[in-house]
XYZ file of C-alpha atoms in Angstrom:
336
model
C 16.755 27.797 -25.184
C 17.320 27.597 -21.385
C 13.871 26.201 -20.489
C 13.994 23.458 -23.126
C 17.567 22.591 -22.154
C 16.604 22.283 -18.489
C 13.686 19.980 -19.344
C 15.953 17.861 -21.546
C 18.558 17.573 -18.778
C 15.917 16.546 -16.233
C 14.525 13.883 -18.556
C 17.998 12.593 -19.326
C 18.753 12.361 -15.592
C 15.515 10.475 -14.902
C 16.248 8.066 -17.749
C 19.770 7.438 -16.490
C 18.428 6.817 -12.994
C 16.166 4.137 -14.463
C 19.123 2.532 -16.223
C 21.338 2.724 -13.137
C 18.660 1.808 -10.594
C 20.043 -1.665 -9.929
C 23.438 -0.256 -8.939
C 21.727 2.119 -6.530
C 19.874 -0.749 -4.883
C 23.099 -2.748 -4.641
C 24.790 0.227 -2.992
C 22.021 0.138 -0.381
C 22.572 -3.591 0.105
C 26.339 -3.157 0.445
C 25.910 -0.378 2.994
C 23.714 -2.659 5.112
C 25.468 -6.000 4.610
C 28.972 -4.633 5.156
C 27.971 -2.941 8.402
C 29.154 0.445 7.119
C 26.221 2.421 8.498
C 26.518 0.805 11.924
C 30.216 1.685 12.005
C 29.388 5.387 11.616
C 26.769 5.575 14.376
C 29.406 6.434 16.970
C 30.842 9.293 14.941
C 32.996 10.130 11.947
C 35.778 7.811 10.796
C 38.531 7.813 8.193
C 38.618 5.714 5.058
C 41.460 3.630 6.493
C 39.663 2.983 9.772
C 36.482 1.942 7.979
C 38.406 -0.312 5.581
C 39.884 -2.192 8.542
C 36.548 -2.517 10.299
C 34.750 -3.695 7.151
C 37.432 -6.191 6.193
C 38.217 -4.703 2.785
C 41.010 -2.765 1.121
C 41.252 1.010 1.318
C 40.431 1.457 -2.387
C 37.378 -0.789 -2.105
C 36.192 1.031 1.012
C 36.577 4.388 -0.700
C 34.635 3.115 -3.728
C 31.784 2.052 -1.443
C 31.905 5.303 0.520
C 31.790 7.420 -2.628
C 28.814 5.464 -3.947
C 27.018 5.847 -0.617
C 27.788 9.566 -0.563
C 26.232 9.943 -4.022
C 22.996 8.515 -2.594
C 23.044 10.625 0.561
C 23.824 7.685 2.837
C 27.124 9.159 4.052
C 28.701 12.607 3.943
C 32.355 13.278 3.195
C 34.202 15.612 5.551
C 37.688 17.070 5.208
C 40.867 14.974 5.004
C 39.216 11.652 4.214
C 36.752 11.526 7.120
C 33.198 10.269 6.714
C 29.975 10.529 8.719
C 26.380 9.313 8.391
C 24.294 11.254 5.893
C 20.620 12.154 6.325
C 19.379 9.131 4.375
C 21.910 6.846 6.015
C 20.809 7.858 9.505
C 17.192 6.969 8.665
C 18.203 3.661 7.112
C 20.549 2.689 9.953
C 17.828 3.284 12.554
C 15.098 1.358 10.720
C 15.648 -2.397 10.937
C 12.457 -3.010 8.971
C 13.803 -1.247 5.872
C 17.091 -3.080 6.287
C 15.237 -6.385 6.384
C 13.466 -5.521 3.122
C 16.750 -4.538 1.461
C 18.249 -7.908 2.361
C 15.069 -9.689 1.265
C 15.254 -8.151 -2.201
C 18.006 -10.572 -3.183
C 15.164 -12.953 -4.073
C 13.349 -10.412 -6.239
C 16.470 -9.422 -8.152
C 17.309 -13.071 -8.826
C 13.779 -13.748 -10.101
C 13.973 -10.682 -12.369
C 17.288 -11.674 -13.926
C 15.412 -12.437 -17.155
C 12.128 -10.461 -16.898
C 10.828 -11.389 -20.357
C 11.293 -15.078 -19.640
C 9.503 -14.589 -16.313
C 6.529 -13.027 -18.099
C 6.364 -15.648 -20.840
C 6.522 -18.417 -18.253
C 3.111 -17.114 -17.100
C 3.688 -18.078 -13.448
C 4.096 -21.779 -14.210
C 7.606 -22.264 -12.799
C 8.398 -21.774 -9.098
C 10.556 -18.773 -8.237
C 12.593 -17.671 -5.266
C 9.746 -15.439 -4.102
C 7.039 -18.045 -4.635
C 9.041 -20.482 -2.532
C 9.525 -17.837 0.165
C 5.851 -16.754 0.223
C 4.720 -20.306 -0.446
C 1.349 -19.864 1.279
C 0.085 -17.439 -1.396
C -0.071 -19.883 -4.295
C -0.353 -23.119 -2.296
C -3.594 -25.086 -2.440
C -3.549 -25.978 1.287
C -1.099 -23.687 3.101
C -2.707 -24.680 6.394
C -1.073 -28.099 6.079
C 2.482 -26.780 5.955
C 4.823 -28.036 8.707
C 5.608 -25.960 11.765
C 8.593 -23.706 11.204
C 7.990 -23.341 7.459
C 6.446 -19.911 7.987
C 9.117 -18.555 10.330
C 11.212 -16.610 7.751
C 8.310 -14.650 6.249
C 6.676 -14.161 9.657
C 9.845 -12.481 10.897
C 10.031 -10.275 7.809
C 6.392 -9.222 8.129
C 6.846 -8.433 11.808
C 9.974 -6.377 11.108
C 8.318 -4.294 8.382
C 4.838 -3.929 9.887
C 5.516 -0.842 11.999
C 5.476 1.522 8.999
C 2.014 0.321 7.958
C 0.658 0.307 11.512
C 1.495 3.986 11.909
C -0.407 4.897 8.740
C -3.502 2.918 9.738
C -3.696 4.188 13.316
C -3.297 7.779 12.133
C -6.020 7.431 9.493
C -8.657 5.445 11.388
C -10.178 5.665 14.872
C -10.595 2.164 16.280
C -12.258 3.581 19.385
C -15.710 2.904 17.908
C -15.085 -0.856 18.015
C -15.265 -3.357 20.860
C -13.295 -6.154 19.178
C -10.934 -6.233 16.190
C -9.824 -9.318 14.252
C -6.662 -9.014 12.151
C -6.939 -11.513 9.293
C -3.591 -12.891 8.191
C -2.088 -11.017 11.136
C 0.955 -13.255 11.538
C 2.470 -13.313 14.991
C 0.438 -10.291 16.054
C 2.559 -7.199 15.398
C -0.382 -5.108 14.173
C -2.658 -6.488 16.904
C -0.108 -5.580 19.562
C 0.072 -1.974 18.328
C -3.732 -1.630 18.229
C -3.929 -3.094 21.728
C -1.368 -0.591 22.989
C -3.377 2.302 21.528
C -6.734 0.914 22.742
C -6.031 -1.108 25.925
C -9.680 -1.958 26.631
C -10.302 -3.428 23.187
C -10.420 -7.182 22.562
C -7.952 -8.155 19.830
C -7.760 -11.329 17.756
C -5.525 -12.676 15.000
C -6.511 -15.287 12.412
C -3.664 -16.965 10.505
C -2.262 -20.315 9.438
C -1.502 -22.866 12.169
C 2.208 -22.827 11.316
C 2.236 -19.023 11.723
C 0.344 -18.593 14.998
C 2.254 -21.497 16.547
C 5.183 -19.121 16.985
C 3.102 -16.325 18.519
C 3.043 -15.514 22.206
C 1.032 -12.506 23.405
C -1.154 -12.425 26.476
C -3.298 -9.581 25.133
C -4.196 -11.235 21.817
C -6.397 -14.231 21.004
C -4.946 -16.323 18.175
C -7.197 -18.335 15.855
C -5.474 -20.960 13.707
C -6.903 -21.773 10.314
C -7.058 -21.188 6.573
C -9.300 -18.194 5.881
C -10.327 -19.657 2.506
C -11.551 -22.909 4.058
C -12.116 -22.781 7.808
C -14.957 -20.995 9.642
C -14.137 -17.383 10.517
C -14.656 -16.034 14.037
C -17.885 -14.030 14.209
C -17.589 -12.236 17.540
C -15.620 -9.242 16.230
C -17.181 -6.004 14.995
C -14.176 -4.994 12.891
C -11.914 -7.066 10.622
C -8.616 -5.830 9.203
C -6.661 -6.978 6.147
C -3.182 -5.451 6.412
C -1.103 -6.094 3.277
C -3.159 -9.226 2.554
C -5.587 -8.612 -0.311
C -2.963 -7.755 -2.946
C -1.268 -11.109 -2.285
C -4.140 -12.920 -3.992
C -5.508 -13.097 -7.525
C -8.971 -11.707 -8.214
C -10.917 -14.936 -7.731
C -9.367 -15.670 -4.348
C -9.546 -12.018 -3.276
C -13.269 -11.967 -4.115
C -13.827 -15.230 -2.236
C -12.035 -13.892 0.829
C -14.064 -10.672 0.865
C -17.309 -12.640 0.537
C -16.353 -14.870 3.455
C -15.536 -11.838 5.608
C -18.818 -10.159 4.652
C -20.741 -13.251 5.761
C -18.896 -13.254 9.093
C -19.917 -9.664 9.893
C -23.246 -8.286 11.014
C -24.933 -5.243 9.499
C -23.028 -2.061 10.320
C -19.767 -3.812 11.179
C -16.602 -2.918 9.316
C -13.694 -4.213 7.267
C -10.449 -2.234 6.873
C -8.096 -2.895 3.964
C -4.637 -1.340 4.191
C -1.949 -1.870 1.554
C -0.043 0.021 -1.156
C -2.440 0.609 -4.042
C -1.886 1.114 -7.751
C -2.462 4.512 -9.274
C -1.595 6.365 -6.075
C -0.701 9.955 -6.930
C 3.008 10.501 -6.477
C 3.656 6.787 -5.992
C 2.630 5.338 -9.344
C 5.915 3.495 -9.792
C 5.566 1.791 -6.413
C 2.185 0.354 -7.379
C 2.348 -0.942 -10.933
C 6.124 -1.163 -11.398
C 7.445 -2.394 -8.061
C 4.477 -4.357 -6.701
C 3.447 -5.383 -10.209
C 6.742 -7.217 -10.714
C 7.037 -8.394 -7.122
C 3.630 -10.076 -7.052
C 4.123 -11.518 -10.533
C 7.358 -13.131 -9.378
C 5.550 -14.307 -6.244
C 3.091 -16.092 -8.589
C 0.046 -14.704 -6.771
C -1.798 -11.412 -6.482
C -1.571 -8.012 -8.119
C -1.637 -4.328 -7.133
C -5.125 -2.862 -7.412
C -6.457 0.633 -7.744
C -8.902 1.789 -5.055
C -11.792 1.682 -7.546
C -11.056 -1.994 -8.270
C -11.098 -2.859 -4.575
C -14.320 -0.904 -4.058
C -15.935 -2.904 -6.858
C -14.823 -6.192 -5.282
C -16.304 -5.070 -1.966
C -19.619 -4.172 -3.566
C -19.878 -7.577 -5.221
C -18.938 -9.249 -1.929
C -21.995 -7.780 -0.238
C -20.710 -4.724 1.614
C -23.284 -1.936 1.802
C -20.783 0.863 1.281
C -17.053 1.484 1.159
C -14.821 4.518 0.935
C -11.201 5.393 0.365
C -9.327 7.028 3.268
C -6.100 8.916 2.531
C -3.040 8.286 4.677
C -0.051 10.485 5.408
C 2.265 8.147 3.466
C 0.293 6.456 0.643
C 3.593 5.111 -0.660
C 3.508 2.748 2.325
C -0.222 2.051 2.488
C -3.613 3.459 1.591
C -6.809 2.625 3.451
C -10.294 1.509 2.420
C -13.118 1.221 4.977
C -16.082 -0.994 4.105
C -19.334 -1.327 6.064
C -21.439 -4.485 5.984
């Protein structure tokens, strides 16, 4: 029966992709770490030429090239020549995605024994919890200067994708001043400032984070947003990839503190990947579910769960706003 056979083949392929997923991710890592994609930016090259440039044998280089071709990262031409593929060209040009691929070494190490990780119930430190140490720390504001530099650089490198989704989905022109909570060294603030030059922009983050920031157009406020007073002279607050980093009790406390800092009619924007997103279900509960568990803080939430937290925090109303790429981030707008 042709229809049944086709369905069976598709399901078998999807199942095999799940089994082989780790090798696909390692192919991505090898393509980035070896410098293969950068070597093909200038044009096509032979297997032998690439082997010499990458510092590996011809057979090893061909094995890597074939694996990359299977994932669309490179294309094979005639007589052993290779060029960048469609996916490879996107990956080579996006340093933010490359930074995330390198960063995933920590996640894969933490997931070496996933059942043990679950049964440990977040009691034992992990590679990710040490990296994102502020999330589970009692007093992250007391960390020494320089401790936050690695994750600040990663956040800055990967922020552009989220910024694009937020600016396309929401008009900040109605606001006079915007405060980005947990805004790091100001990547999001800088982009908002560029789009709305007359707007006053602020960033609130840990002292060790804002110490490395330097932007003349942004006001930086140092503090712990669970403990220290929040600035109250902004009519819009943003949480960009922040809420899902925290467990429910801390997320609720943060939203309540923000609500108290805003006047009636002022707004809070929450932008992050959300669970249950149509077409991106695996990204929410599978990817971010495991990532945040290994991080020992936070969880992916469905929009309805966030809306309920906002209602309990004292916001008068809140609504979900679709974005062009919900895989990267969805948006919720709440009004005090």
